[in-house]
JSON list of C-alpha atoms in Angstrom, two decimals:
[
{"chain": "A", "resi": 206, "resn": "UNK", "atom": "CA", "xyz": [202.12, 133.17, -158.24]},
{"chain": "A", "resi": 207, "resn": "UNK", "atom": "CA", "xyz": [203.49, 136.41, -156.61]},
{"chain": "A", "resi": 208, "resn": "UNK", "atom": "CA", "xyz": [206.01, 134.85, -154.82]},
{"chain": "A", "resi": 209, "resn": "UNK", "atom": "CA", "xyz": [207.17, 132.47, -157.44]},
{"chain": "A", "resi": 210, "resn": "UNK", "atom": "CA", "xyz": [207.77, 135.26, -159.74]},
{"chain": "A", "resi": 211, "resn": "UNK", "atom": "CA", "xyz": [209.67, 137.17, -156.97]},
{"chain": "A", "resi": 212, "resn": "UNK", "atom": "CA", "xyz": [211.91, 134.30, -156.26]},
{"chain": "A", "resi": 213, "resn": "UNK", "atom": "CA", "xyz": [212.84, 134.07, -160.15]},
{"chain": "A", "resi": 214, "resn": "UNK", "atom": "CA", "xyz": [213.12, 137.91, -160.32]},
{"chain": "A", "resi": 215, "resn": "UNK", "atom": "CA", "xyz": [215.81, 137.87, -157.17]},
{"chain": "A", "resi": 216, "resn": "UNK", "atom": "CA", "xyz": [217.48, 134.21, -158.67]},
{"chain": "A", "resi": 217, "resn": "UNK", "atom": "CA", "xyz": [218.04, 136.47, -162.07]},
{"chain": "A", "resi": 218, "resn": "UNK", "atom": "CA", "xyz": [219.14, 139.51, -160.30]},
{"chain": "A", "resi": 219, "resn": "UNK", "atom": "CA", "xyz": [221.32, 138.02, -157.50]},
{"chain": "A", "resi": 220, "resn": "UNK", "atom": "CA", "xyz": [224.95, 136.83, -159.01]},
{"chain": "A", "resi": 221, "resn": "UNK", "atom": "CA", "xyz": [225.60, 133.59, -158.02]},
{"chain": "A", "resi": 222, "resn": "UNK", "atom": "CA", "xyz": [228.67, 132.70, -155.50]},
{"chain": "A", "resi": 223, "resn": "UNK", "atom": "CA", "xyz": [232.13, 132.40, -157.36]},
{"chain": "A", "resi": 224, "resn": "UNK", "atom": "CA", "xyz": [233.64, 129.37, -157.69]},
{"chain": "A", "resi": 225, "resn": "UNK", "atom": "CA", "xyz": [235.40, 127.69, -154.58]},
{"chain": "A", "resi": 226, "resn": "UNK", "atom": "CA", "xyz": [238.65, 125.98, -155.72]},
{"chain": "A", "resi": 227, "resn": "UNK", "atom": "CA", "xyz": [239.34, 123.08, -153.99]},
{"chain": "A", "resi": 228, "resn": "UNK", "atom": "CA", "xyz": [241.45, 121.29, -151.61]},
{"chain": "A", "resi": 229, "resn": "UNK", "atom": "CA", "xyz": [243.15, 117.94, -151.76]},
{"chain": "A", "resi": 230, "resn": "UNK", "atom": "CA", "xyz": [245.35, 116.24, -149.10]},
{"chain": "A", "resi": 231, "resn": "UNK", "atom": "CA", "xyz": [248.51, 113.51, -149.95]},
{"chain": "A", "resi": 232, "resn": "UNK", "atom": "CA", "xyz": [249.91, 111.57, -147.19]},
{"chain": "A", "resi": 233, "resn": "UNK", "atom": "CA", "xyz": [253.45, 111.39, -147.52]},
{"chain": "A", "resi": 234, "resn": "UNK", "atom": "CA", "xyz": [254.04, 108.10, -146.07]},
{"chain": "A", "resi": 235, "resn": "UNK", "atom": "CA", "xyz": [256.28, 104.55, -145.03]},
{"chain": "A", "resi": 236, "resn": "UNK", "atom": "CA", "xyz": [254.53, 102.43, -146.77]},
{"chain": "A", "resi": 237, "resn": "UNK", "atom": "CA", "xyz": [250.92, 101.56, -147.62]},
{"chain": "A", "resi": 238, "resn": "UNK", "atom": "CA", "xyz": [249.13, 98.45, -149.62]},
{"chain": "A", "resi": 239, "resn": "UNK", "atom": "CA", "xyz": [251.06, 99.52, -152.62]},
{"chain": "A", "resi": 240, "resn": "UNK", "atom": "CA", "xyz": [254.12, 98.85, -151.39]},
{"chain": "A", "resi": 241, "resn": "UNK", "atom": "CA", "xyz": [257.23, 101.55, -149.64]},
{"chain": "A", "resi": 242, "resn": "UNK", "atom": "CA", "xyz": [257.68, 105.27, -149.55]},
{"chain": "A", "resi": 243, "resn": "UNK", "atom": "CA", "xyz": [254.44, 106.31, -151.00]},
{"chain": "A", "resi": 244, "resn": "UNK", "atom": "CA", "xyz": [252.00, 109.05, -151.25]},
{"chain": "A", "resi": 245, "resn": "UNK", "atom": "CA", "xyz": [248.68, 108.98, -151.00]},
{"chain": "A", "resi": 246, "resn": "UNK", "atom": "CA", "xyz": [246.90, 109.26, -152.77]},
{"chain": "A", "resi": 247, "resn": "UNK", "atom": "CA", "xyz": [249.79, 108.61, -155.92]},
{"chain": "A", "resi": 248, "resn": "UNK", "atom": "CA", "xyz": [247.78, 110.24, -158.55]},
{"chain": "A", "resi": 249, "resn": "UNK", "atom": "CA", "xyz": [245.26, 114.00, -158.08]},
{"chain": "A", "resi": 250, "resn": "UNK", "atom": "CA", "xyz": [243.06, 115.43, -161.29]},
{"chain": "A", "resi": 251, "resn": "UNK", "atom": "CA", "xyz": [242.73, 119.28, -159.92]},
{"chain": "A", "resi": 252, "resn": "UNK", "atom": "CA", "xyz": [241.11, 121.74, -161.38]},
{"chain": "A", "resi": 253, "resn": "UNK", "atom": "CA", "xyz": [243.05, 125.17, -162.12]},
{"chain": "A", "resi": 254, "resn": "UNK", "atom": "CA", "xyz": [243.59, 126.93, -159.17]},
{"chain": "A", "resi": 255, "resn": "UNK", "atom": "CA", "xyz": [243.03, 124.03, -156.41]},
{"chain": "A", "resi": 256, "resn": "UNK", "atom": "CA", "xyz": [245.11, 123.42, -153.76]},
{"chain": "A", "resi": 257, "resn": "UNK", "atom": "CA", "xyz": [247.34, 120.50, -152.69]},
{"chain": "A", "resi": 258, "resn": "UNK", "atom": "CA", "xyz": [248.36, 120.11, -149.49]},
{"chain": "A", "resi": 259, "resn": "UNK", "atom": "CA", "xyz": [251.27, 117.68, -148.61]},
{"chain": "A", "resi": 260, "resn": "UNK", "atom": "CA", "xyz": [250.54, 116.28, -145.05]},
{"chain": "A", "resi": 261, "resn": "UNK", "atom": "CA", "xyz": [253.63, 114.60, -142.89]},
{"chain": "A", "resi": 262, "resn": "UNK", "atom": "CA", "xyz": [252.70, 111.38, -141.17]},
{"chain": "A", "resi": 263, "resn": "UNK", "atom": "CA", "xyz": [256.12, 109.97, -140.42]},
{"chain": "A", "resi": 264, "resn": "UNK", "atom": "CA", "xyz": [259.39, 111.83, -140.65]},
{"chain": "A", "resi": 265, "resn": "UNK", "atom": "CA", "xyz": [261.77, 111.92, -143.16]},
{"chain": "A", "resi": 266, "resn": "UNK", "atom": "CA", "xyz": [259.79, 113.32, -146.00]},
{"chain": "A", "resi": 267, "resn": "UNK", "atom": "CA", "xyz": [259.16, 116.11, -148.28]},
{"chain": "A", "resi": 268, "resn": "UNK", "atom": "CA", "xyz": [257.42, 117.00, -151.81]},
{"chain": "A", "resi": 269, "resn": "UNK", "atom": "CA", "xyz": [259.13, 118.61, -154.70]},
{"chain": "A", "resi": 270, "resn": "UNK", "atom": "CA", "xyz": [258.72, 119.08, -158.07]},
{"chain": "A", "resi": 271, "resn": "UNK", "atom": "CA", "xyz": [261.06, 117.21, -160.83]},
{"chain": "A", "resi": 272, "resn": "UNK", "atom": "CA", "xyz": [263.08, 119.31, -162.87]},
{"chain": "A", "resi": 273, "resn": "UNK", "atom": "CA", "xyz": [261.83, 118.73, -166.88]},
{"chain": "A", "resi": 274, "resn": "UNK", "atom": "CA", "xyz": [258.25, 117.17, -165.39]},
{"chain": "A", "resi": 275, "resn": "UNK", "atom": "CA", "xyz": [256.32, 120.61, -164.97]},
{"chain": "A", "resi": 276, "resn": "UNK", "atom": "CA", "xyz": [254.40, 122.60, -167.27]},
{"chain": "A", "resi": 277, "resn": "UNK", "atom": "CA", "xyz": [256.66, 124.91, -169.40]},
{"chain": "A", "resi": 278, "resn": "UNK", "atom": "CA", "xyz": [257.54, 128.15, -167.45]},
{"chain": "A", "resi": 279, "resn": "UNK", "atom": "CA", "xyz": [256.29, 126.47, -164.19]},
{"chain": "A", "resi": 280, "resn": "UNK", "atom": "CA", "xyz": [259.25, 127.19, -161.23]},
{"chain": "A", "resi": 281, "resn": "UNK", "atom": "CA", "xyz": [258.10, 124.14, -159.66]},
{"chain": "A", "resi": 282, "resn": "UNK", "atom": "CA", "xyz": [258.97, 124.33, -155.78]},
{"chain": "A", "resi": 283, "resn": "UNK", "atom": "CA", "xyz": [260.75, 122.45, -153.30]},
{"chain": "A", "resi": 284, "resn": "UNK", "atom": "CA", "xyz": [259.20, 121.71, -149.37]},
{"chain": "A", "resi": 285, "resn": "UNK", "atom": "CA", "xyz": [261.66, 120.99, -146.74]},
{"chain": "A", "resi": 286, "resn": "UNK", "atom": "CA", "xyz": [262.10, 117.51, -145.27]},
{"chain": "A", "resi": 287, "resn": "UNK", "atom": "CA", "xyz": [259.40, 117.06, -142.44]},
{"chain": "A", "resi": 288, "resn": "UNK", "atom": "CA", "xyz": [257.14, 120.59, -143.74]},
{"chain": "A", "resi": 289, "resn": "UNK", "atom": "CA", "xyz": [253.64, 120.44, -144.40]},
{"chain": "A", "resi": 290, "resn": "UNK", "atom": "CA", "xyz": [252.93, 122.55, -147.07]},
{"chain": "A", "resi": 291, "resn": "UNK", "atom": "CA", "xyz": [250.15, 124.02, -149.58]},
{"chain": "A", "resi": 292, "resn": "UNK", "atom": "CA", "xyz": [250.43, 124.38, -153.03]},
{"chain": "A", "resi": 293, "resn": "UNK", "atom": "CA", "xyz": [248.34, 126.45, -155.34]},
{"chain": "A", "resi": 294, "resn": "UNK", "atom": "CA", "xyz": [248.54, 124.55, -159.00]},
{"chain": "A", "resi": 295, "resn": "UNK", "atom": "CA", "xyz": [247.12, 127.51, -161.24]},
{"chain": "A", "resi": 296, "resn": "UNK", "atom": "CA", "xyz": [249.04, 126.16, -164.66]},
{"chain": "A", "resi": 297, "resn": "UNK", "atom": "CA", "xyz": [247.40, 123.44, -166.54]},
{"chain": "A", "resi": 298, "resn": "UNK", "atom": "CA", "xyz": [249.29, 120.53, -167.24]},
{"chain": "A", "resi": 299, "resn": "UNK", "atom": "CA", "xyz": [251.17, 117.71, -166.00]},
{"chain": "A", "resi": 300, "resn": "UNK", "atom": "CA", "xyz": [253.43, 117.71, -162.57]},
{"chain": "A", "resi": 301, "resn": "UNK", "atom": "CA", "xyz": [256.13, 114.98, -161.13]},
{"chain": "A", "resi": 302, "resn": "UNK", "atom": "CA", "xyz": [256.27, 115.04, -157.81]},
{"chain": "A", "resi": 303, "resn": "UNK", "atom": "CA", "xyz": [258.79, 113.23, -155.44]},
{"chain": "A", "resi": 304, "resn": "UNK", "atom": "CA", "xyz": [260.53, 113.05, -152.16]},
{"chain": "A", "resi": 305, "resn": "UNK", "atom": "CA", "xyz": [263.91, 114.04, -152.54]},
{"chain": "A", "resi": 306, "resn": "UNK", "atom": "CA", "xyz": [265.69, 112.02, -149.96]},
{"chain": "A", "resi": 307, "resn": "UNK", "atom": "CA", "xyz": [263.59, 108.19, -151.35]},
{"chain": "A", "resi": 308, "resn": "UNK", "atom": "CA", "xyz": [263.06, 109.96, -155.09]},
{"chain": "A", "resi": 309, "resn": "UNK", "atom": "CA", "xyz": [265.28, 106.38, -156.16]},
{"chain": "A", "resi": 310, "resn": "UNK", "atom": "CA", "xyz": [263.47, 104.15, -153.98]},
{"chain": "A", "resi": 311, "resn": "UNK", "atom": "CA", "xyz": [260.61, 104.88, -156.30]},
{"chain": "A", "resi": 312, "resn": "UNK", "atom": "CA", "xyz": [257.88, 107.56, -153.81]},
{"chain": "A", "resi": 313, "resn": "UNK", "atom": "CA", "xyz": [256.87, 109.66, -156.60]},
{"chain": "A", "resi": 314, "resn": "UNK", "atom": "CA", "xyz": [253.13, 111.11, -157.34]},
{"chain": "A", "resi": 315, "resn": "UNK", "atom": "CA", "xyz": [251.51, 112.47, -160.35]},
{"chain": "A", "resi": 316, "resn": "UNK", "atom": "CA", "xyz": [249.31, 115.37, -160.56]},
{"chain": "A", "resi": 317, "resn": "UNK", "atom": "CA", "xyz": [247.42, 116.73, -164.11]},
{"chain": "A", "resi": 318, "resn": "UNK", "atom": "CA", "xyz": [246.19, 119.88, -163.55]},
{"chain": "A", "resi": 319, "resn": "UNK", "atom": "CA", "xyz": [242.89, 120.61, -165.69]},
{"chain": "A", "resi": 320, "resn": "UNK", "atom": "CA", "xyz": [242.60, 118.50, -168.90]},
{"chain": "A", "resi": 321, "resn": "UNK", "atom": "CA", "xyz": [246.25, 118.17, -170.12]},
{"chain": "A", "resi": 322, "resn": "UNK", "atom": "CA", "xyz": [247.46, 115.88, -172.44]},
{"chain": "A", "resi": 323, "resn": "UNK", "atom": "CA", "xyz": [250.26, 113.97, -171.26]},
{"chain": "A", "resi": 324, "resn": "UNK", "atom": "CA", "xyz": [253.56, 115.27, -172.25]},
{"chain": "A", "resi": 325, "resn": "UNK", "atom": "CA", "xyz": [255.57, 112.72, -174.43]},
{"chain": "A", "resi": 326, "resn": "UNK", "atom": "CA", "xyz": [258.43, 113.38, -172.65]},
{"chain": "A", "resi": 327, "resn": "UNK", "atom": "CA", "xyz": [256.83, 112.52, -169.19]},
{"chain": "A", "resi": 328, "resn": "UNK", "atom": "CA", "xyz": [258.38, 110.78, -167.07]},
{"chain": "A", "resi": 329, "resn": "UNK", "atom": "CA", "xyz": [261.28, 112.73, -168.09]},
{"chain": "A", "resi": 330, "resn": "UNK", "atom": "CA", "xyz": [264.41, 110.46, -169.50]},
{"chain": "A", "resi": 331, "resn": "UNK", "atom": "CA", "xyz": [266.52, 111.09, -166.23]},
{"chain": "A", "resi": 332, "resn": "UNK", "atom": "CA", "xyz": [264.03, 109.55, -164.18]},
{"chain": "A", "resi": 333, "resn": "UNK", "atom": "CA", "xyz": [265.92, 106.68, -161.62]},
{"chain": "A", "resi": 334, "resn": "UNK", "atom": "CA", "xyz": [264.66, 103.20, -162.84]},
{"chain": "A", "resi": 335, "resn": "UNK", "atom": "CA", "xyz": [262.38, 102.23, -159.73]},
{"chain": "A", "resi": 336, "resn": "UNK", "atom": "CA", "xyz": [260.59, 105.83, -159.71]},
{"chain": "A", "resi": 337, "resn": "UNK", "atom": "CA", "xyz": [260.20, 105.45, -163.78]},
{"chain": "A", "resi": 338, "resn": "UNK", "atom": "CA", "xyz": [258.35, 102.00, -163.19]},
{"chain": "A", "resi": 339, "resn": "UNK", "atom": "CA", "xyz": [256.51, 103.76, -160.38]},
{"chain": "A", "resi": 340, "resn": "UNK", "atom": "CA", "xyz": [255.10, 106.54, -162.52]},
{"chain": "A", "resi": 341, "resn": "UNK", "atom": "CA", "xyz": [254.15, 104.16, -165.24]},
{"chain": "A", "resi": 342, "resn": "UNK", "atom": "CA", "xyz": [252.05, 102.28, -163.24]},
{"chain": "A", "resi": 343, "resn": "UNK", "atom": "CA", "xyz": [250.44, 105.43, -161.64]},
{"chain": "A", "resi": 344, "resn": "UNK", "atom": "CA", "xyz": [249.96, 106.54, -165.40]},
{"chain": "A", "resi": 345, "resn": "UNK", "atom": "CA", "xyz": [248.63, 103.26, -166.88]},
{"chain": "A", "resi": 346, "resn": "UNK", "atom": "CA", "xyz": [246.22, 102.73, -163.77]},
{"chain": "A", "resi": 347, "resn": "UNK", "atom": "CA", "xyz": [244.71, 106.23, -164.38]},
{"chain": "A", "resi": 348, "resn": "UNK", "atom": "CA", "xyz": [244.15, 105.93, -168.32]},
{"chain": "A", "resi": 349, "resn": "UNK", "atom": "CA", "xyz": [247.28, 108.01, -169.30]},
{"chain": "A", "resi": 350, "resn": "UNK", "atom": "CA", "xyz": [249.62, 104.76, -170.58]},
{"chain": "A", "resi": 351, "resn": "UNK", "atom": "CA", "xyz": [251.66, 104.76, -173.85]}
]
């Protein structure tokens, strides 16, 4: 009985660990089962202050945010072709990513940061026609459709 009452004394008394945010990893790749110039996964729910970390497997690509598909205020950011890089996503809301130099061939991703609605203007209107049909698909196969 002692000890029990010591261990919920010291549980009550000890503050618990912060939260850890996470980590998530997107292959920026050739091609995969859904077809060419992909990432991979296409679609991330993060919570607010997770990572995402691009990862190159074959050259010639690079992740960067679409002008008018970020949260309002958000600078977005731009990786060089070939860089690996890590992104902190601390604004709630709704991001289009592509790779600049196959952005028409369609290899765009979505990520919704916390519990966002989708923005009616997303994909934005300027959006080439095979990376528009690309992000509806990735929208309607994750329960965000119109």
């Amino acid at each position: 009985m002692r000890i029990a009452a010591s261990a919920l004394i010291f549980a009550l008394l000890v503050p618990s660990a912060p939260a850890v945010a996470g980590m998530h990893e997107v292959k920026m790749l050739n091609r995969n089962e859904t077809g060419p110039m992909v990432y991979e996964p296409d679609f991330l729910q993060v919570a607010p202050g997770d990572t995402v970390k691009f990862i190159k497997t074959t050259s010639g690509h690079n992740a960067a945010t679409i002008d008018g598909m970020v949260p309002e205020g958000n600078p977005g950011f731009l990786g060089q072709i070939n860089e690996e890089i890590e992104i902190k996503l601390d604004q709630e809301g709704f991001y289009g990513i592509k790779c600049s130099p196959h952005y028409g061939m369609g290899m765009v991703m979505v990520i919704r940061v916390g519990d966002a609605a989708r923005p009616a203007s997303f994909p934005a209107d300027n959006v080439p026609q095979r990376a528009r049909k690309r992000f509806e698909d990735i929208l309607g196969r994750n329960g965000f459709g119109k």
